[in-house]
Tab-separated table of C-alpha atoms in Angstrom:
chain	number	residue	atom	x	y	z
A	619	MET	CA	-9.306	-2.737	15.096
A	620	THR	CA	-6.520	-0.205	15.429
A	621	HIS	CA	-7.256	3.466	16.023
A	622	GLY	CA	-4.248	4.611	14.009
A	623	PRO	CA	-4.160	6.100	10.498
A	624	PRO	CA	-3.481	3.992	7.367
A	625	LEU	CA	0.225	3.361	6.856
A	626	LEU	CA	2.005	2.048	3.752
A	627	TYR	CA	5.317	0.234	4.150
A	628	ASP	CA	7.723	-1.384	1.730
A	629	LYS	CA	9.994	-4.395	2.100
A	630	SER	CA	13.024	-2.278	2.975
A	631	ALA	CA	11.163	-0.812	5.973
A	632	MET	CA	10.123	-4.195	7.330
A	633	GLN	CA	13.639	-5.562	6.894
A	634	ARG	CA	14.980	-2.816	9.180
A	635	LEU	CA	12.569	-3.605	12.018
A	636	SER	CA	12.953	-6.235	14.700
A	637	LYS	CA	10.106	-8.663	15.256
A	638	ASP	CA	8.821	-6.678	18.246
A	639	GLU	CA	9.161	-3.314	16.489
A	640	ALA	CA	7.182	-4.633	13.504
A	641	ARG	CA	4.549	-6.073	15.834
A	642	TRP	CA	3.750	-2.696	17.362
A	643	LEU	CA	3.878	-0.873	14.040
A	644	VAL	CA	1.170	-3.176	12.701
A	645	HIS	CA	-0.738	-2.937	15.986
A	646	PHE	CA	-0.954	0.849	16.133
A	647	PHE	CA	-1.606	1.530	12.436
A	648	ILE	CA	-3.866	0.299	9.657
A	649	THR	CA	-1.133	-1.166	7.480
A	650	LEU	CA	-1.369	-1.792	3.733
A	651	VAL	CA	-0.014	-5.096	2.431
A	652	THR	CA	0.575	-4.415	-1.246
A	653	PRO	CA	0.873	-6.979	-4.061
A	654	VAL	CA	4.403	-5.740	-4.778
A	655	TYR	CA	5.379	-6.465	-1.154
A	656	VAL	CA	4.050	-10.014	-1.486
A	657	ARG	CA	6.053	-10.518	-4.692
A	658	GLU	CA	9.219	-9.098	-3.152
A	659	VAL	CA	8.846	-11.342	-0.111
A	660	LEU	CA	8.534	-14.438	-2.292
A	661	GLY	CA	11.511	-13.303	-4.374
A	662	ASN	CA	13.684	-13.632	-1.274
A	663	ILE	CA	13.318	-17.414	-1.527
A	664	ALA	CA	16.049	-17.210	-4.186
A	665	LYS	CA	18.309	-14.875	-2.178
A	666	LYS	CA	20.965	-16.040	0.282
A	667	PRO	CA	20.538	-13.979	3.464
A	668	ARG	CA	23.336	-12.832	5.749
A	669	ARG	CA	21.942	-15.003	8.526
A	670	GLY	CA	19.748	-18.078	8.477
A	671	THR	CA	18.154	-19.624	5.409
A	672	PRO	CA	16.139	-18.130	2.526
A	673	GLU	CA	13.070	-19.865	3.976
A	674	SER	CA	13.509	-18.242	7.386
A	675	ALA	CA	14.056	-14.809	5.786
A	676	VAL	CA	10.835	-15.132	3.782
A	677	ALA	CA	8.992	-16.415	6.851
A	678	ALA	CA	10.023	-13.388	8.921
A	679	LEU	CA	8.791	-10.892	6.307
A	680	ALA	CA	5.615	-12.869	5.609
A	681	ALA	CA	4.742	-13.044	9.315
A	682	ARG	CA	4.951	-9.278	9.644
A	683	ALA	CA	2.353	-8.895	6.899
A	684	SER	CA	0.010	-11.604	8.198
A	685	ASP	CA	0.121	-11.169	11.986
A	686	GLY	CA	-2.151	-8.789	13.872
A	687	LEU	CA	-5.437	-7.078	13.067
A	688	GLY	CA	-3.913	-4.026	11.383
A	689	ASN	CA	-2.840	-5.568	8.060
A	690	TYR	CA	-5.074	-5.111	5.009
A	691	LEU	CA	-4.343	-6.536	1.578
A	692	GLN	CA	-4.526	-3.607	-0.833
A	693	MET	CA	-6.066	-4.192	-4.260
A	694	SER	CA	-3.473	-4.059	-7.030
A	695	PHE	CA	-2.910	-0.795	-8.872
A	696	GLN	CA	-3.536	-2.518	-12.223
A	697	ALA	CA	-6.925	-3.854	-11.073
A	698	LEU	CA	-7.870	-0.381	-9.848
A	699	ILE	CA	-6.893	1.197	-13.168
A	700	ASP	CA	-8.801	-1.513	-15.066
A	701	GLY	CA	-11.890	-0.748	-12.993
A	702	GLU	CA	-11.562	3.014	-13.306
A	703	VAL	CA	-11.317	2.765	-17.105
A	704	LEU	CA	-14.569	0.785	-17.104
A	705	GLY	CA	-16.359	3.407	-15.002
A	706	ASN	CA	-15.651	2.383	-11.393
A	707	PRO	CA	-14.267	5.427	-9.537
A	708	VAL	CA	-11.198	4.918	-7.336
A	709	GLU	CA	-11.382	6.641	-3.955
A	710	MET	CA	-8.054	8.296	-3.212
A	711	LYS	CA	-8.796	9.559	0.300
A	712	GLY	CA	-6.121	7.893	2.386
A	713	HIS	CA	-7.843	4.566	3.059
A	714	PRO	CA	-6.916	1.127	1.705
A	715	VAL	CA	-9.024	-0.403	-1.051
A	716	VAL	CA	-9.263	-4.050	-0.111
A	717	ALA	CA	-9.799	-6.965	-2.448
A	718	ALA	CA	-11.897	-10.135	-2.036
A	719	GLU	CA	-15.178	-8.499	-1.034
A	720	THR	CA	-18.205	-10.805	-0.847
A	721	PHE	CA	-21.657	-9.231	-0.717
A	722	PHE	CA	-24.597	-10.561	1.266
A	723	ASP	CA	-28.202	-9.606	1.922
A	724	VAL	CA	-29.931	-9.363	5.320
A	725	GLU	CA	-33.619	-8.504	5.286
A	726	GLY	CA	-33.264	-6.395	2.168
A	727	LYS	CA	-30.109	-4.613	3.311
A	728	LEU	CA	-26.849	-5.133	1.442
A	729	GLY	CA	-23.634	-5.816	3.357
A	730	ALA	CA	-20.113	-6.860	2.517
A	731	VAL	CA	-17.416	-8.982	4.131
A	732	VAL	CA	-13.749	-9.184	3.189
A	733	ASP	CA	-12.842	-12.809	2.587
A	734	GLU	CA	-9.313	-14.111	3.057
A	735	SER	CA	-7.495	-13.820	-0.258
A	736	ASP	CA	-5.083	-16.250	-1.900
A	737	GLU	CA	-2.226	-13.859	-1.066
A	738	GLU	CA	-3.176	-13.757	2.613
A	739	ARG	CA	-3.354	-17.548	2.778
A	740	ALA	CA	0.034	-17.736	1.056
A	741	LEU	CA	1.612	-15.297	3.531
A	742	LYS	CA	0.399	-17.417	6.433
A	743	ARG	CA	1.894	-20.559	4.880
A	744	TRP	CA	5.178	-18.792	4.156
A	745	SER	CA	5.350	-17.544	7.747
A	746	ASP	CA	5.400	-21.244	8.721
A	747	GLN	CA	8.081	-21.890	6.058
A	748	ILE	CA	5.688	-23.898	3.900
A	749	PHE	CA	6.320	-23.452	0.157
A	750	ASP	CA	5.283	-25.507	-2.829
A	751	ASP	CA	7.501	-26.104	-5.868
A	752	ALA	CA	5.578	-23.610	-7.996
A	753	GLU	CA	6.171	-20.839	-5.440
A	754	ARG	CA	9.881	-21.599	-5.263
A	755	SER	CA	10.118	-21.417	-9.056
A	756	GLN	CA	8.058	-18.237	-9.155
A	757	GLY	CA	10.228	-16.622	-6.468
A	758	ALA	CA	13.397	-17.435	-8.396
A	759	MET	CA	11.888	-16.056	-11.588
A	760	LEU	CA	10.756	-12.840	-9.871
A	761	ARG	CA	14.187	-12.208	-8.426
A	762	LYS	CA	15.954	-12.933	-11.726
A	763	ARG	CA	13.601	-10.631	-13.609
A	764	ALA	CA	14.039	-7.837	-11.057
A	765	LYS	CA	17.822	-7.967	-11.322
A	766	SER	CA	18.066	-8.378	-15.101
A	767	ASP	CA	15.653	-5.692	-16.335
A	768	LYS	CA	17.659	-3.385	-18.624
A	769	SER	CA	14.832	-1.032	-19.671
A	770	LEU	CA	16.110	1.921	-17.616
A	771	GLU	CA	19.608	1.533	-19.057
A	772	GLN	CA	18.143	1.460	-22.562
A	773	LEU	CA	16.130	4.584	-21.763
A	774	VAL	CA	19.294	6.483	-20.851
A	775	ARG	CA	21.049	5.378	-24.053
A	776	ILE	CA	18.108	6.420	-26.222
A	777	PHE	CA	17.790	9.797	-24.516
A	778	SER	CA	21.516	10.501	-24.724
A	779	HIS	CA	21.390	10.121	-28.526
A	780	SER	CA	18.334	12.347	-28.930
A	781	ARG	CA	19.329	15.041	-26.436
A	782	LYS	CA	19.852	18.482	-27.998
A	783	ARG	CA	22.907	20.458	-26.966
A	784	ASP	CA	21.289	23.868	-26.669
A	785	ALA	CA	17.976	22.749	-25.157
A	786	LEU	CA	17.112	23.437	-21.511
A	787	TYR	CA	16.263	20.413	-19.382
A	788	PRO	CA	15.127	20.066	-15.769
A	789	GLU	CA	17.945	20.089	-13.232
A	790	THR	CA	16.006	19.015	-10.133
A	791	LEU	CA	13.259	16.484	-9.408
A	792	ASP	CA	10.802	19.310	-8.681
A	793	GLN	CA	11.450	20.622	-12.183
A	794	VAL	CA	10.972	17.135	-13.640
A	795	VAL	CA	7.535	16.861	-12.007
A	796	ALA	CA	6.611	20.302	-13.350
A	797	ALA	CA	7.693	19.275	-16.860
A	798	VAL	CA	5.675	16.050	-16.657
A	799	ASP	CA	2.612	18.014	-15.518
A	800	THR	CA	3.002	20.409	-18.429
A	801	PHE	CA	3.133	17.472	-20.832
A	802	LEU	CA	0.199	15.536	-19.347
A	803	ASP	CA	-2.106	18.481	-18.676
A	804	ALA	CA	-1.637	20.466	-21.883
A	805	PRO	CA	-5.210	21.587	-22.744
A	806	GLY	CA	-5.007	20.883	-26.461
A	807	TYR	CA	-3.491	17.419	-26.091
A	808	GLN	CA	-5.737	15.596	-23.643
A	809	PHE	CA	-6.707	12.883	-26.125
A	810	ARG	CA	-2.991	12.206	-26.565
A	811	THR	CA	-2.636	11.898	-22.795
A	812	LEU	CA	-5.629	9.556	-22.645
A	813	LYS	CA	-4.262	7.267	-25.365
A	814	PHE	CA	-0.790	7.348	-23.856
A	815	GLY	CA	-2.053	6.434	-20.390
A	816	LEU	CA	-4.237	3.588	-21.656
A	817	SER	CA	-1.295	2.137	-23.572
A	818	GLN	CA	1.144	2.483	-20.686
A	819	PHE	CA	-1.138	0.480	-18.396
A	820	GLU	CA	-1.937	-2.157	-21.013
A	821	GLN	CA	-5.653	-1.586	-21.491
A	822	PRO	CA	-7.278	-3.916	-24.049
A	823	ALA	CA	-8.748	-2.517	-27.251
A	824	LYS	CA	-12.313	-2.948	-25.978
A	825	SER	CA	-11.599	-0.856	-22.870
A	826	LYS	CA	-9.799	1.812	-24.903
A	827	LYS	CA	-12.785	2.148	-27.212
A	828	HIS	CA	-15.254	2.314	-24.314
A	829	VAL	CA	-13.373	4.952	-22.344
A	830	ALA	CA	-12.787	7.108	-25.446
A	831	LYS	CA	-16.547	7.181	-26.073
A	832	MET	CA	-17.215	8.120	-22.440
A	833	TRP	CA	-14.581	10.869	-22.570
A	834	VAL	CA	-16.306	12.418	-25.598
A	835	LYS	CA	-19.719	11.976	-23.964
A	836	TYR	CA	-18.531	13.954	-20.910
A	837	ARG	CA	-17.257	16.752	-23.178
A	838	ARG	CA	-13.562	15.884	-23.135
A	839	PRO	CA	-12.626	16.808	-19.543
A	840	PRO	CA	-8.978	16.965	-18.391
A	841	ILE	CA	-7.680	13.424	-17.846
A	842	LYS	CA	-6.602	14.252	-14.292
A	843	HIS	CA	-10.306	14.726	-13.497
A	844	PHE	CA	-11.715	12.066	-15.820
A	845	LEU	CA	-9.375	9.215	-14.766
A	846	PRO	CA	-7.625	10.619	-11.682
A	847	TYR	CA	-6.003	7.392	-10.521
A	848	LEU	CA	-4.646	6.476	-13.953
A	849	HIS	CA	-3.351	10.053	-14.224
A	850	PHE	CA	-1.655	9.777	-10.806
A	851	CYS	CA	0.135	6.546	-11.752
A	852	LEU	CA	1.099	7.862	-15.191
A	853	ARG	CA	2.513	11.016	-13.600
A	854	LEU	CA	4.685	8.909	-11.303
A	855	ALA	CA	5.882	6.571	-14.064
A	856	LEU	CA	6.853	9.438	-16.372
A	857	THR	CA	8.623	11.292	-13.570
A	858	LEU	CA	10.800	8.268	-12.845
A	859	ARG	CA	11.648	7.686	-16.505
A	860	TYR	CA	12.433	11.325	-17.231
A	861	ALA	CA	14.528	11.643	-14.058
A	862	VAL	CA	16.479	8.492	-14.954
A	863	ALA	CA	17.030	9.760	-18.502
A	864	LEU	CA	18.453	12.983	-17.039
A	865	ASN	CA	20.655	11.051	-14.582
A	866	LEU	CA	18.830	12.607	-11.617
A	867	ILE	CA	17.871	9.092	-10.466
A	868	GLY	CA	19.962	5.952	-10.918
A	869	GLN	CA	19.387	3.172	-13.420
A	870	LYS	CA	18.962	0.325	-10.895
A	871	PRO	CA	16.538	-2.277	-12.316
A	872	THR	CA	14.850	-2.551	-8.911
A	873	ASN	CA	13.762	1.097	-9.191
A	874	LEU	CA	10.888	-0.140	-11.360
A	875	ILE	CA	9.745	-2.418	-8.534
A	876	ASP	CA	10.162	0.325	-5.939
A	877	LEU	CA	8.054	2.608	-8.137
A	878	GLU	CA	5.062	0.299	-7.657
A	879	TYR	CA	4.890	1.096	-3.957
A	880	LEU	CA	4.336	4.749	-4.848
A	881	PHE	CA	1.244	3.813	-6.870
A	882	TYR	CA	-0.419	3.079	-3.513
A	883	LEU	CA	0.253	6.491	-1.946
A	884	PRO	CA	-3.374	7.652	-2.454
A	885	PHE	CA	-4.563	4.938	-0.054
A	886	CYS	CA	-2.538	5.837	3.036
A	887	ARG	CA	-1.835	8.758	5.367
A	888	ILE	CA	1.741	7.722	6.141
A	889	PHE	CA	4.418	6.050	4.035
A	890	VAL	CA	7.538	4.542	5.608
A	891	SER	CA	10.559	3.184	3.772
A	892	ALA	CA	14.333	2.823	3.868
A	893	ASP	CA	14.695	3.068	0.099
A	894	LYS	CA	16.596	5.913	-1.588
A	895	LEU	CA	14.140	6.197	-4.481
A	896	HIS	CA	11.268	6.607	-2.038
A	897	HIS	CA	13.216	9.235	-0.073
A	898	GLU	CA	13.571	11.235	-3.291
A	899	LEU	CA	10.195	10.796	-4.978
A	900	ALA	CA	7.554	10.134	-2.310
A	901	PRO	CA	7.514	13.662	-0.783
A	902	LEU	CA	6.828	15.126	-4.250
A	903	PHE	CA	3.563	13.172	-4.606
A	904	LEU	CA	2.013	13.401	-1.149
A	905	ARG	CA	-1.191	15.249	-0.341
A	906	SER	CA	-1.099	17.926	2.358
A	907	ASP	CA	-2.592	15.482	4.893
A	908	GLN	CA	0.091	12.821	4.293
A	909	ARG	CA	3.569	12.321	5.722
A	910	TYR	CA	6.635	10.379	4.639
A	911	PHE	CA	9.117	8.901	7.120
A	912	ASP	CA	12.421	7.183	6.788
A	913	ILE	CA	11.754	4.046	8.868
A	914	GLU	CA	14.781	4.900	11.025
A	915	LYS	CA	12.838	7.924	12.303
A	916	LEU	CA	10.140	5.608	13.682
A	917	ARG	CA	12.390	2.841	15.014
A	918	PRO	CA	13.409	4.499	18.320
A	919	GLY	CA	9.758	5.047	19.235
A	920	LEU	CA	8.780	1.529	18.284
A	921	ARG	CA	11.692	0.227	20.344
A	922	GLU	CA	10.548	2.246	23.380
A	923	ILE	CA	6.991	0.969	22.996
A	924	ALA	CA	8.182	-2.637	22.648
A	925	SER	CA	10.283	-2.267	25.817
A	926	TYR	CA	7.328	-0.781	27.694
A	927	TYR	CA	5.048	-3.707	26.883
A	928	ALA	CA	7.816	-6.229	27.547
A	929	ALA	CA	8.102	-4.746	31.059
A	930	ASN	CA	4.312	-4.975	31.461
A	931	GLU	CA	3.890	-8.391	29.863
A	932	ASP	CA	1.765	-9.815	32.699
A	933	GLU	CA	-0.767	-6.995	32.418
A	934	LEU	CA	-0.718	-7.268	28.633
A	935	LYS	CA	-1.573	-10.974	28.841
A	936	LYS	CA	-4.226	-10.342	31.493
A	937	GLN	CA	-6.119	-7.571	29.681
A	938	GLY	CA	-5.214	-8.352	26.075
A	939	SER	CA	-3.543	-6.052	23.580
A	940	MET	CA	-6.814	-4.560	22.317
A	941	LYS	CA	-7.568	-3.238	25.800
A	942	PHE	CA	-4.232	-2.683	27.545
A	943	ALA	CA	-2.594	-1.460	24.326
A	944	ALA	CA	-5.567	0.186	22.624
A	945	TYR	CA	-3.492	3.361	22.245
A	946	PRO	CA	0.232	4.161	22.538
A	947	PRO	CA	1.195	4.290	26.251
A	948	LEU	CA	0.622	7.770	27.668
A	949	SER	CA	3.739	7.559	29.836
A	950	LEU	CA	5.930	7.749	26.716
A	951	GLN	CA	6.445	10.423	24.086
A	952	THR	CA	7.655	9.108	20.723
A	953	THR	CA	7.275	9.809	17.012
A	954	ILE	CA	4.336	7.382	17.094
A	955	HIS	CA	2.677	9.634	19.672
A	956	GLU	CA	3.358	12.699	17.515
A	957	ILE	CA	1.655	11.025	14.548
A	958	TYR	CA	-1.369	10.167	16.709
A	959	ASP	CA	-1.505	13.750	17.995
A	960	GLN	CA	-1.652	15.019	14.401
A	961	MET	CA	-3.981	12.421	12.887
A	962	VAL	CA	-6.131	10.800	15.614
A	963	SER	CA	-8.475	13.317	17.182
A	964	GLY	CA	-9.067	12.990	20.944
A	965	TRP	CA	-6.977	9.844	21.365
A	966	ARG	CA	-5.235	10.991	24.559
A	967	TYR	CA	-8.573	11.546	26.316
A	968	ASP	CA	-9.842	8.151	25.175
A	969	ALA	CA	-6.613	6.476	26.295
A	970	ALA	CA	-6.864	8.098	29.742
A	971	ASN	CA	-10.601	7.295	30.048
A	972	PRO	CA	-11.122	3.770	28.729
A	973	HIS	CA	-14.681	2.621	28.243
A	974	ASP	CA	-16.105	0.336	30.876
A	975	GLU	CA	-16.198	-3.297	29.864
A	976	MET	CA	-19.608	-4.535	28.737
A	977	THR	CA	-21.630	-6.717	31.026
A	978	PRO	CA	-22.401	-10.309	29.947
A	979	GLU	CA	-26.008	-9.221	29.318
A	980	GLU	CA	-24.877	-6.395	26.991
A	981	LYS	CA	-22.568	-8.766	25.093
A	982	GLU	CA	-25.402	-11.273	24.689
A	983	GLN	CA	-27.765	-8.593	23.357
A	984	ILE	CA	-25.187	-7.407	20.794
A	985	PHE	CA	-24.567	-10.977	19.664
A	986	LYS	CA	-28.313	-11.531	19.326
A	987	GLU	CA	-28.657	-8.427	17.151
A	988	MET	CA	-25.668	-9.359	14.982
A	989	LYS	CA	-26.522	-13.034	14.568
A	990	PRO	CA	-28.506	-12.597	11.287
A	991	GLN	CA	-25.624	-10.639	9.733
A	992	ILE	CA	-23.067	-13.215	10.886
A	993	GLU	CA	-25.106	-16.083	9.456
A	994	ALA	CA	-25.619	-14.204	6.168
A	995	MET	CA	-21.880	-13.554	5.906
A	996	GLU	CA	-21.117	-17.213	6.519
A	997	ARG	CA	-23.596	-18.286	3.827
A	998	ALA	CA	-22.177	-15.770	1.327
A	999	LEU	CA	-18.614	-16.940	1.948
A	1000	ALA	CA	-19.660	-20.586	1.693
A	1001	ARG	CA	-21.310	-19.946	-1.688
A	1002	LYS	CA	-18.202	-18.125	-2.927
A	1003	ARG	CA	-15.890	-20.939	-1.859
A	1004	ASN	CA	-18.159	-23.545	-3.463
A	1005	ARG	CA	-18.008	-21.625	-6.761
A	1006	GLU	CA	-14.212	-21.405	-6.546
A	1007	GLY	CA	-13.692	-25.002	-5.487
């Protein structure tokens, strides 16, 4: 388990990194593998790369999301919104919300284990360049759809016809966000905002009816407090559309895909990307405890760290990465170290004073104490797989 803070990356960031740089990024951070990343990776099966084959390009990106202990598959934004509408709060505190939880009981105490998801199994297969015909077809369809979406172009045409000559419109992205907030948070129009948000994220009639009743029951609170995650996503979506309509952001069809990464900002402390849209929008939606980085800002540090461990490969193999590389090497000073200094309390002391290795007797005692939980987890997973298969 890494000691680093949760980090969200997009495909553009991973494409910029070498294999070794990506390895240490995933090692030193809790990294979020998002559904949109998985889709984008598969879409590359229909893209001719500059070097190698489409299969090898997909394999490289898939491996970076499936190797190491730091990767966590983040639950999709749509599933989170669906759950929030039905009364399941979404924690937006800078930690990933993982899918595929299986619950188990040990002596009256409830526990949970995260089972390997279909997406994780697919990423492992793709990293070995194993694809079935359905995945190849799906990848081609995803890429075609991403390139052919004309909705942003249509938005600009519609807005240009309705734009009033003498009206004042936002001239910067900060002003766009302020205008969107004014629209969404207007005190007398919160039911409008609720209906608009439910429609934008394709909630079924039954869910719309349920949440409207609950909103009335709780005395019609502001939507940003009643459904905070839906409100966050709606705020982002409207900002993009309004900014595109005003020609403050381009009309690229892939901007709609890139927008999805931003829906996962509440579940990380750091976001890294090489994408222009993310450079422009991400800083406007971060909490005070979050940071955004162009991936090129992190690359030199990752390169230094990779070189350090390459020079100490024998010791790395001898002790293992979880012991010899539990923390960034103290002999270096990189952007990675600066992030740890800001977000990981006391890490330099712990790195300089590693805990003594447990004796065989201590390991045996821990295993004995954990054995009931391990067996319960195995039974719970077996039951789940039997139901699915």
